[in-house]
């Protein structure tokens, strides 16, 4: 088993090299060997897939391996540098069965790979192999072609279905929920290796990815049902997966969000009101936190008598209209969120003296507005 | 009879259409019709209009054949030879690789990948080959979606998460299918209200987009949701390309659909139902299946008897049977098929009892309801001693209807006969009972069997037929006492001697049926059965084979097989089948 894990670790490095500029030293033989190696791991995957105990040991080993690579105890410094290039799934049991695909795709798109080496790879993608395959490799070889073709077909299929999307393709809800599912899967895998890893990953992604879009992905992930039936599980026949991998991932995402005031503020500011209300409706801790942020913004508004409006929340806050929309949505949500939002408004209004006249307390005006009596009608 | 004529002309029209379709297809099959496909690829462009999408869908199967041919040629060539032979190959492959309809279809993407792999030079000799290599590589990257994940911003999220396209696209597709299925369901629930998530015209577009993807398992829930979706208008909202494609894929067993989806397809698209029925018929007749159990397996597997519980499906299938019967002049092969199909249908109909049942009249609108009820009686549910009585009852009822020309309420005698054919098991039983000494008076049973073989109107010919069969029956009954029995004796009864040559072919079939039963049931007949049968023509041997197979299967079903007759039937079947196979070869 140890030997197998070592081999897997080495193969992960091979894949990392295949995606780096160091691949320029590869010739035909190196490509052939790497593919043979991938085939061997695929064979291992096929053999132990249905054998719970062996598989469990192997998965435990993979977890340790991930942990080691993350803490930077990699043997070769050069491989350590390449760790970022190893696709996440390769370091899981399901990934064992897909090494050849990842290798082939990595090589194909790596411009550093030289002509003869690429030629060797392409030779493996044709139906008639020149080289005889002694260790029952024929089936796998056809398997690699079929899986790559299947991938192309699925991509074409999603492109075709995207033609139906009325708005821009990027806005399609299916895209967002796919990203959200993959995020949760990754969080789950990370948390298994090291409880702190999920938060580190989220910090890195927060710094790296464009804000409104990434927030949408986070929100979608928080709204996904913790349900196995939707097929979160990446290996359907996986006997070793805990009953609900999604729930744990959602919990760690929520914990991360609640501990990051800046992220929470961005969430309240940049996402549409209805989405915030759905999130708050699903997670009570988030409801409390969001109401806290909104309360803070509200208290920083002041009434401008010349303009007859509430102004000035600073760069971080929200203008009055948007604050009103957020509260309106929250107050229209089902109980207990509705009551919670209402009670925040009532408490704040009481704290300001409980006056009914407009323009004195932002909370009074918000309440009036939400109750359907616009300020204009009261004034004139 | 008018509908018979109509039916026949429909069949002829169908044959002509098929002929022209085949002609057109042959023209497209001309080897390496390169220019045609390049023009098509240019015209399709990015396939954004509905017309161009329809045109691609129409051509996809032929395009795949063409690409296969191209690959077969390319694989023996290097780059320069390939360019010499097909100077515009790059343009063609490049355009096709960017067309999601083309890539989405069946194995197109794989063949395109092979073609590109063939063209890559391991050691480029000049700048053109270097350029070509770069181009091939980028095209392969595009085709296999390894780079950029298509949509830039999406790609960045997925890559940041450490995932690659093999992780992403299957999930994405699953979510897209799921969301469309959910929206279709909501649409359906909203019924006639205007508040629909997907406008009706877009449903047609969805169905068209599914055409290249039909055999992709990921898409199956969407296919089922579309097939069972009905719009607010009576007009069909799914594209005909989609309906034809699904039917074809189902018949070729490339996809497995739920029963309700298949029934819904056949109910909404008549050409698919016709095609499915003809497909079943071809399957039943092309191979040498004559054992009813085998027929039953193939028939049930087609889902047609189950679907036929819906009367409109039953009547279309029945109409096709009617045509087959007329075209073949009612060979015993077709009679067996109709009989077994009806048995499967009745089983499905009775099993279906929990659901809303349609009245029997809606399945057999031209036949007398009382006759339908009598014929539906399963012999298994009736004590054996009452079979003769029941047969007399059938005979009497049929005779009354046929002879009573004044009441036209029940349709023509042909309709009554066609109904009787469905339940031909009773005719087979009559032919056995006639030789069992059980019939008090053979007259009613003789009439019934004669009608089974000759449904013509009552006339002079009919009187002669009855005279003949009475005489032959008498003869055969006397043969039971004859020892030793010779083949010549049987041939004499069968009317193969010269003076009886004027007998109607239908009468001769009637007599052969009785003779076969004689061979099976008499002690002397056993010894010469095979000898007698192989003196006949191939056509008649096939007829005997069908009769024996039917009898054997019925005995087994009704638990009335005796060791002696059972063994004889088995041996005869085996030997005659061997004999026929050798003869055909």
GROMACS .gro file of N, CA and C in nm, chain B residues 133-255:
model
  369
  513UNK      N    1   0.098   2.216  -3.783
  513UNK     CA    2   0.104   2.151  -3.652
  513UNK      C    3   0.046   2.239  -3.542
  514UNK      N    4   0.082   2.367  -3.547
  514UNK     CA    5   0.030   2.460  -3.444
  514UNK      C    6  -0.122   2.466  -3.453
  515UNK      N    7  -0.168   2.472  -3.578
  515UNK     CA    8  -0.313   2.482  -3.600
  515UNK      C    9  -0.385   2.356  -3.551
  516UNK      N   10  -0.326   2.242  -3.582
  516UNK     CA   11  -0.389   2.115  -3.540
  516UNK      C   12  -0.398   2.107  -3.388
  517UNK      N   13  -0.289   2.149  -3.325
  517UNK     CA   14  -0.286   2.144  -3.180
  517UNK      C   15  -0.395   2.233  -3.118
  518UNK      N   16  -0.405   2.353  -3.172
  518UNK     CA   17  -0.505   2.443  -3.113
  518UNK      C   18  -0.647   2.393  -3.140
  519UNK      N   19  -0.665   2.333  -3.256
  519UNK     CA   20  -0.798   2.281  -3.288
  519UNK      C   21  -0.833   2.163  -3.196
  520UNK      N   22  -0.733   2.078  -3.171
  520UNK     CA   23  -0.756   1.966  -3.079
  520UNK      C   24  -0.789   2.016  -2.939
  521UNK      N   25  -0.715   2.121  -2.896
  521UNK     CA   26  -0.742   2.181  -2.765
  521UNK      C   27  -0.886   2.230  -2.759
  522UNK      N   28  -0.925   2.294  -2.868
  522UNK     CA   29  -1.062   2.346  -2.872
  522UNK      C   30  -1.162   2.231  -2.867
  523UNK      N   31  -1.137   2.129  -2.949
  523UNK     CA   32  -1.229   2.016  -2.959
  523UNK      C   33  -1.242   1.943  -2.825
  524UNK      N   34  -1.128   1.919  -2.761
  524UNK     CA   35  -1.130   1.842  -2.636
  524UNK      C   36  -1.146   1.933  -2.514
  525UNK      N   37  -1.166   2.061  -2.544
  525UNK     CA   38  -1.200   2.158  -2.439
  525UNK      C   39  -1.098   2.165  -2.327
  526UNK      N   40  -0.972   2.139  -2.361
  526UNK     CA   41  -0.874   2.142  -2.253
  526UNK      C   42  -0.837   2.286  -2.217
  527UNK      N   43  -0.842   2.374  -2.316
  527UNK     CA   44  -0.798   2.510  -2.284
  527UNK      C   45  -0.917   2.601  -2.261
  528UNK      N   46  -0.903   2.688  -2.168
  528UNK     CA   47  -0.996   2.799  -2.148
  528UNK      C   48  -1.136   2.760  -2.103
  529UNK      N   49  -1.170   2.635  -2.103
  529UNK     CA   50  -1.304   2.592  -2.062
  529UNK      C   51  -1.414   2.673  -2.129
  530UNK      N   52  -1.385   2.713  -2.249
  530UNK     CA   53  -1.490   2.780  -2.327
  530UNK      C   54  -1.522   2.920  -2.282
  531UNK      N   55  -1.583   2.934  -2.167
  531UNK     CA   56  -1.627   3.067  -2.124
  531UNK      C   57  -1.523   3.121  -2.027
  532UNK      N   58  -1.465   3.234  -2.061
  532UNK     CA   59  -1.347   3.280  -1.987
  532UNK      C   60  -1.368   3.294  -1.837
  533UNK      N   61  -1.474   3.366  -1.802
  533UNK     CA   62  -1.492   3.396  -1.661
  533UNK      C   63  -1.523   3.268  -1.582
  534UNK      N   64  -1.602   3.181  -1.644
  534UNK     CA   65  -1.636   3.055  -1.580
  534UNK      C   66  -1.508   2.976  -1.562
  535UNK      N   67  -1.429   2.973  -1.670
  535UNK     CA   68  -1.304   2.898  -1.666
  535UNK      C   69  -1.220   2.940  -1.549
  536UNK      N   70  -1.214   3.071  -1.522
  536UNK     CA   71  -1.126   3.117  -1.414
  536UNK      C   72  -1.174   3.064  -1.279
  537UNK      N   73  -1.303   3.060  -1.256
  537UNK     CA   74  -1.355   3.009  -1.129
  537UNK      C   75  -1.320   2.861  -1.113
  538UNK      N   76  -1.346   2.784  -1.219
  538UNK     CA   77  -1.322   2.639  -1.212
  538UNK      C   78  -1.173   2.609  -1.195
  539UNK      N   79  -1.091   2.683  -1.270
  539UNK     CA   80  -0.948   2.659  -1.258
  539UNK      C   81  -0.897   2.699  -1.120
  540UNK      N   82  -0.949   2.808  -1.068
  540UNK     CA   83  -0.906   2.851  -0.934
  540UNK      C   84  -0.943   2.745  -0.831
  541UNK      N   85  -1.052   2.674  -0.857
  541UNK     CA   86  -1.093   2.568  -0.764
  541UNK      C   87  -1.009   2.442  -0.782
  542UNK      N   88  -0.925   2.442  -0.885
  542UNK     CA   89  -0.839   2.326  -0.909
  542UNK      C   90  -0.907   2.216  -0.989
  543UNK      N   91  -1.012   2.250  -1.060
  543UNK     CA   92  -1.080   2.149  -1.141
  543UNK      C   93  -1.050   2.170  -1.289
  544UNK      N   94  -1.069   2.064  -1.366
  544UNK     CA   95  -1.045   2.072  -1.510
  544UNK      C   96  -1.174   2.038  -1.583
  545UNK      N   97  -1.167   2.047  -1.716
  545UNK     CA   98  -1.290   2.027  -1.793
  545UNK      C   99  -1.358   1.892  -1.768
  546UNK      N  100  -1.284   1.781  -1.749
  546UNK     CA  101  -1.357   1.655  -1.723
  546UNK      C  102  -1.439   1.659  -1.593
  547UNK      N  103  -1.400   1.745  -1.498
  547UNK     CA  104  -1.481   1.757  -1.377
  547UNK      C  105  -1.601   1.845  -1.403
  548UNK      N  106  -1.579   1.942  -1.491
  548UNK     CA  107  -1.676   2.050  -1.503
  548UNK      C  108  -1.792   2.017  -1.596
  549UNK      N  109  -1.761   1.977  -1.721
  549UNK     CA  110  -1.869   1.966  -1.819
  549UNK      C  111  -1.977   1.865  -1.785
  550UNK      N  112  -1.941   1.744  -1.736
  550UNK     CA  113  -2.050   1.653  -1.701
  550UNK      C  114  -2.143   1.712  -1.594
  551UNK      N  115  -2.083   1.782  -1.496
  551UNK     CA  116  -2.166   1.843  -1.391
  551UNK      C  117  -2.255   1.953  -1.448
  552UNK      N  118  -2.192   2.035  -1.532
  552UNK     CA  119  -2.267   2.146  -1.591
  552UNK      C  120  -2.386   2.094  -1.670
  553UNK      N  121  -2.358   1.992  -1.752
  553UNK     CA  122  -2.463   1.937  -1.836
  553UNK      C  123  -2.577   1.881  -1.749
  554UNK      N  124  -2.536   1.812  -1.643
  554UNK     CA  125  -2.638   1.754  -1.555
  554UNK      C  126  -2.727   1.865  -1.497
  555UNK      N  127  -2.663   1.973  -1.454
  555UNK     CA  128  -2.742   2.083  -1.397
  555UNK      C  129  -2.831   2.149  -1.500
  556UNK      N  130  -2.779   2.162  -1.622
  556UNK     CA  131  -2.861   2.226  -1.727
  556UNK      C  132  -2.984   2.140  -1.757
  557UNK      N  133  -2.960   2.009  -1.768
  557UNK     CA  134  -3.070   1.918  -1.797
  557UNK      C  135  -3.173   1.923  -1.683
  558UNK      N  136  -3.121   1.918  -1.562
  558UNK     CA  137  -3.209   1.922  -1.445
  558UNK      C  138  -3.294   2.048  -1.443
  559UNK      N  139  -3.228   2.161  -1.475
  559UNK     CA  140  -3.304   2.286  -1.466
  559UNK      C  141  -3.409   2.294  -1.577
  560UNK      N  142  -3.374   2.244  -1.697
  560UNK     CA  143  -3.475   2.243  -1.805
  560UNK      C  144  -3.591   2.150  -1.771
  561UNK      N  145  -3.557   2.034  -1.714
  561UNK     CA  146  -3.663   1.939  -1.679
  561UNK      C  147  -3.757   2.001  -1.575
  562UNK      N  148  -3.696   2.070  -1.477
  562UNK     CA  149  -3.779   2.134  -1.374
  562UNK      C  150  -3.868   2.241  -1.436
  563UNK      N  151  -3.810   2.320  -1.525
  563UNK     CA  152  -3.890   2.426  -1.587
  563UNK      C  153  -4.004   2.368  -1.671
  564UNK      N  154  -3.975   2.259  -1.742
  564UNK     CA  155  -4.081   2.196  -1.822
  564UNK      C  156  -4.193   2.146  -1.732
  565UNK      N  157  -4.154   2.092  -1.618
  565UNK     CA  158  -4.255   2.040  -1.525
  565UNK      C  159  -4.343   2.155  -1.472
  566UNK      N  160  -4.277   2.266  -1.438
  566UNK     CA  161  -4.352   2.382  -1.388
  566UNK      C  162  -4.446   2.432  -1.497
  567UNK      N  163  -4.394   2.438  -1.620
  567UNK     CA  164  -4.476   2.478  -1.734
  567UNK      C  165  -4.602   2.394  -1.743
  568UNK      N  166  -4.580   2.264  -1.729
  568UNK     CA  167  -4.688   2.168  -1.741
  568UNK      C  168  -4.793   2.191  -1.631
  569UNK      N  169  -4.742   2.214  -1.510
  569UNK     CA  170  -4.833   2.233  -1.396
  569UNK      C  171  -4.917   2.358  -1.415
  570UNK      N  172  -4.856   2.458  -1.478
  570UNK     CA  173  -4.929   2.583  -1.500
  570UNK      C  174  -5.041   2.568  -1.602
  571UNK      N  175  -5.039   2.455  -1.674
  571UNK     CA  176  -5.146   2.425  -1.767
  571UNK      C  177  -5.168   2.533  -1.870
  572UNK      N  178  -5.291   2.581  -1.873
  572UNK     CA  179  -5.325   2.676  -1.979
  572UNK      C  180  -5.293   2.821  -1.942
  573UNK      N  181  -5.242   2.840  -1.822
  573UNK     CA  182  -5.218   2.980  -1.784
  573UNK      C  183  -5.106   3.039  -1.869
  574UNK      N  184  -5.107   3.167  -1.878
  574UNK     CA  185  -5.009   3.233  -1.966
  574UNK      C  186  -4.872   3.237  -1.898
  575UNK      N  187  -4.876   3.224  -1.764
  575UNK     CA  188  -4.751   3.232  -1.688
  575UNK      C  189  -4.666   3.108  -1.710
  576UNK      N  190  -4.589   3.104  -1.815
  576UNK     CA  191  -4.505   2.988  -1.839
  576UNK      C  192  -4.360   3.031  -1.837
  577UNK      N  193  -4.277   2.946  -1.779
  577UNK     CA  194  -4.135   2.979  -1.772
  577UNK      C  195  -4.073   2.973  -1.911
  578UNK      N  196  -4.107   2.867  -1.983
  578UNK     CA  197  -4.053   2.853  -2.118
  578UNK      C  198  -4.165   2.877  -2.217
  579UNK      N  199  -4.147   2.974  -2.308
  579UNK     CA  200  -4.252   2.993  -2.408
  579UNK      C  201  -4.260   2.871  -2.500
  580UNK      N  202  -4.380   2.845  -2.552
  580UNK     CA  203  -4.402   2.725  -2.632
  580UNK      C  204  -4.308   2.716  -2.751
  581UNK      N  205  -4.281   2.831  -2.814
  581UNK     CA  206  -4.198   2.822  -2.933
  581UNK      C  207  -4.054   2.782  -2.899
  582UNK      N  208  -4.018   2.811  -2.773
  582UNK     CA  209  -3.882   2.772  -2.736
  582UNK      C  210  -3.872   2.622  -2.711
  583UNK      N  211  -3.984   2.559  -2.682
  583UNK     CA  212  -3.981   2.415  -2.659
  583UNK      C  213  -3.943   2.343  -2.788
  584UNK      N  214  -3.989   2.397  -2.899
  584UNK     CA  215  -3.951   2.340  -3.028
  584UNK      C  216  -3.800   2.352  -3.047
  585UNK      N  217  -3.747   2.470  -3.008
  585UNK     CA  218  -3.603   2.492  -3.022
  585UNK      C  219  -3.526   2.393  -2.934
  586UNK      N  220  -3.575   2.371  -2.811
  586UNK     CA  221  -3.507   2.275  -2.723
  586UNK      C  222  -3.505   2.138  -2.788
  587UNK      N  223  -3.621   2.099  -2.842
  587UNK     CA  224  -3.627   1.964  -2.898
  587UNK      C  225  -3.532   1.950  -3.016
  588UNK      N  226  -3.517   2.057  -3.093
  588UNK     CA  227  -3.427   2.051  -3.209
  588UNK      C  228  -3.281   2.040  -3.161
  589UNK      N  229  -3.249   2.113  -3.055
  589UNK     CA  230  -3.112   2.109  -3.004
  589UNK      C  231  -3.077   1.970  -2.950
  590UNK      N  232  -3.179   1.897  -2.910
  590UNK     CA  233  -3.154   1.764  -2.856
  590UNK      C  234  -3.123   1.661  -2.965
  591UNK      N  235  -3.156   1.693  -3.090
  591UNK     CA  236  -3.142   1.593  -3.197
  591UNK      C  237  -3.001   1.533  -3.204
  592UNK      N  238  -2.893   1.615  -3.204
  592UNK     CA  239  -2.761   1.552  -3.212
  592UNK      C  240  -2.725   1.474  -3.086
  593UNK      N  241  -2.794   1.506  -2.975
  593UNK     CA  242  -2.750   1.454  -2.845
  593UNK      C  243  -2.830   1.332  -2.800
  594UNK      N  244  -2.920   1.285  -2.887
  594UNK     CA  245  -3.016   1.183  -2.843
  594UNK      C  246  -2.954   1.065  -2.770
  595UNK      N  247  -2.837   1.020  -2.817
  595UNK     CA  248  -2.781   0.899  -2.759
  595UNK      C  249  -2.689   0.928  -2.641
  596UNK      N  250  -2.681   1.053  -2.600
  596UNK     CA  251  -2.598   1.088  -2.484
  596UNK      C  252  -2.679   1.061  -2.357
  597UNK      N  253  -2.633   0.968  -2.273
  597UNK     CA  254  -2.716   0.927  -2.159
  597UNK      C  255  -2.752   1.045  -2.067
  598UNK      N  256  -2.663   1.144  -2.055
  598UNK     CA  257  -2.687   1.257  -1.967
  598UNK      C  258  -2.817   1.331  -2.000
  599UNK      N  259  -2.858   1.320  -2.126
  599UNK     CA  260  -2.968   1.403  -2.173
  599UNK      C  261  -3.103   1.333  -2.156
  600UNK      N  262  -3.099   1.206  -2.116
  600UNK     CA  263  -3.220   1.123  -2.112
  600UNK      C  264  -3.337   1.185  -2.034
  601UNK      N  265  -3.312   1.241  -1.914
  601UNK     CA  266  -3.428   1.300  -1.842
  601UNK      C  267  -3.496   1.411  -1.923
  602UNK      N  268  -3.416   1.484  -2.000
  602UNK     CA  269  -3.475   1.592  -2.081
  602UNK      C  270  -3.559   1.532  -2.194
  603UNK      N  271  -3.509   1.426  -2.257
  603UNK     CA  272  -3.586   1.361  -2.363
  603UNK      C  273  -3.722   1.316  -2.310
  604UNK      N  274  -3.719   1.253  -2.192
  604UNK     CA  275  -3.844   1.202  -2.136
  604UNK      C  276  -3.940   1.316  -2.103
  605UNK      N  277  -3.882   1.423  -2.046
  605UNK     CA  278  -3.968   1.537  -2.009
  605UNK      C  279  -4.030   1.599  -2.134
  606UNK      N  280  -3.953   1.608  -2.243
  606UNK     CA  281  -4.006   1.666  -2.366
  606UNK      C  282  -4.115   1.576  -2.425
  607UNK      N  283  -4.088   1.445  -2.425
  607UNK     CA  284  -4.183   1.353  -2.488
  607UNK      C  285  -4.318   1.354  -2.416
  608UNK      N  286  -4.314   1.373  -2.285
  608UNK     CA  287  -4.441   1.370  -2.211
  608UNK      C  288  -4.500   1.510  -2.193
  609UNK      N  289  -4.436   1.608  -2.253
  609UNK     CA  290  -4.486   1.746  -2.241
  609UNK      C  291  -4.587   1.776  -2.353
  610UNK      N  292  -4.699   1.833  -2.314
  610UNK     CA  293  -4.796   1.873  -2.416
  610UNK      C  294  -4.826   2.020  -2.399
  611UNK      N  295  -4.827   2.090  -2.507
  611UNK     CA  296  -4.854   2.232  -2.500
  611UNK      C  297  -5.002   2.260  -2.490
  612UNK      N  298  -5.036   2.387  -2.482
  612UNK     CA  299  -5.175   2.424  -2.471
  612UNK      C  300  -5.250   2.410  -2.603
  613UNK      N  301  -5.174   2.409  -2.713
  613UNK     CA  302  -5.241   2.403  -2.844
  613UNK      C  303  -5.243   2.260  -2.895
  614UNK      N  304  -5.342   2.230  -2.983
  614UNK     CA  305  -5.346   2.094  -3.037
  614UNK      C  306  -5.228   2.066  -3.133
  615UNK      N  307  -5.168   2.174  -3.184
  615UNK     CA  308  -5.057   2.154  -3.280
  615UNK      C  309  -4.935   2.097  -3.209
  616UNK      N  310  -4.861   2.013  -3.280
  616UNK     CA  311  -4.740   1.954  -3.221
  616UNK      C  312  -4.636   2.062  -3.195
  617UNK      N  313  -4.582   2.063  -3.072
  617UNK     CA  314  -4.484   2.167  -3.042
  617UNK      C  315  -4.340   2.117  -3.049
  618UNK      N  316  -4.323   1.985  -3.060
  618UNK     CA  317  -4.186   1.934  -3.071
  618UNK      C  318  -4.149   1.923  -3.218
  619UNK      N  319  -4.019   1.937  -3.247
  619UNK     CA  320  -3.980   1.933  -3.388
  619UNK      C  321  -3.987   1.789  -3.439
  620UNK      N  322  -4.024   1.775  -3.567
  620UNK     CA  323  -4.042   1.639  -3.621
  620UNK      C  324  -3.907   1.567  -3.628
  621UNK      N  325  -3.799   1.643  -3.649
  621UNK     CA  326  -3.665   1.582  -3.651
  621UNK      C  327  -3.638   1.512  -3.518
  622UNK      N  328  -3.681   1.580  -3.411
  622UNK     CA  329  -3.659   1.525  -3.277
  622UNK      C  330  -3.739   1.396  -3.260
  623UNK      N  331  -3.867   1.401  -3.296
  623UNK     CA  332  -3.954   1.284  -3.276
  623UNK      C  333  -3.905   1.166  -3.357
  624UNK      N  334  -3.868   1.193  -3.483
  624UNK     CA  335  -3.817   1.084  -3.567
  624UNK      C  336  -3.687   1.028  -3.511
  625UNK      N  337  -3.600   1.119  -3.466
  625UNK     CA  338  -3.470   1.078  -3.414
  625UNK      C  339  -3.483   0.992  -3.289
  626UNK      N  340  -3.571   1.033  -3.198
  626UNK     CA  341  -3.590   0.956  -3.074
  626UNK      C  342  -3.642   0.817  -3.109
  627UNK      N  343  -3.738   0.812  -3.200
  627UNK     CA  344  -3.797   0.684  -3.236
  627UNK      C  345  -3.691   0.592  -3.295
  628UNK      N  346  -3.611   0.647  -3.386
  628UNK     CA  347  -3.506   0.569  -3.451
  628UNK      C  348  -3.407   0.515  -3.347
  629UNK      N  349  -3.364   0.604  -3.257
  629UNK     CA  350  -3.266   0.563  -3.155
  629UNK      C  351  -3.327   0.456  -3.065
  630UNK      N  352  -3.456   0.468  -3.036
  630UNK     CA  353  -3.522   0.369  -2.952
  630UNK      C  354  -3.530   0.234  -3.025
  631UNK      N  355  -3.569   0.240  -3.153
  631UNK     CA  356  -3.583   0.114  -3.228
  631UNK      C  357  -3.448   0.045  -3.245
  632UNK      N  358  -3.343   0.125  -3.261
  632UNK     CA  359  -3.208   0.067  -3.276
  632UNK      C  360  -3.148   0.029  -3.141
  633UNK      N  361  -3.225   0.047  -3.036
  633UNK     CA  362  -3.183   0.016  -2.899
  633UNK      C  363  -3.061   0.097  -2.855
  634UNK      N  364  -3.049   0.215  -2.908
  634UNK     CA  365  -2.939   0.302  -2.865
  634UNK      C  366  -2.976   0.379  -2.739
  635UNK      N  367  -3.105   0.391  -2.711
  635UNK     CA  368  -3.147   0.453  -2.586
  635UNK      C  369  -3.256   0.368  -2.522
   0.00000   0.00000   0.00000
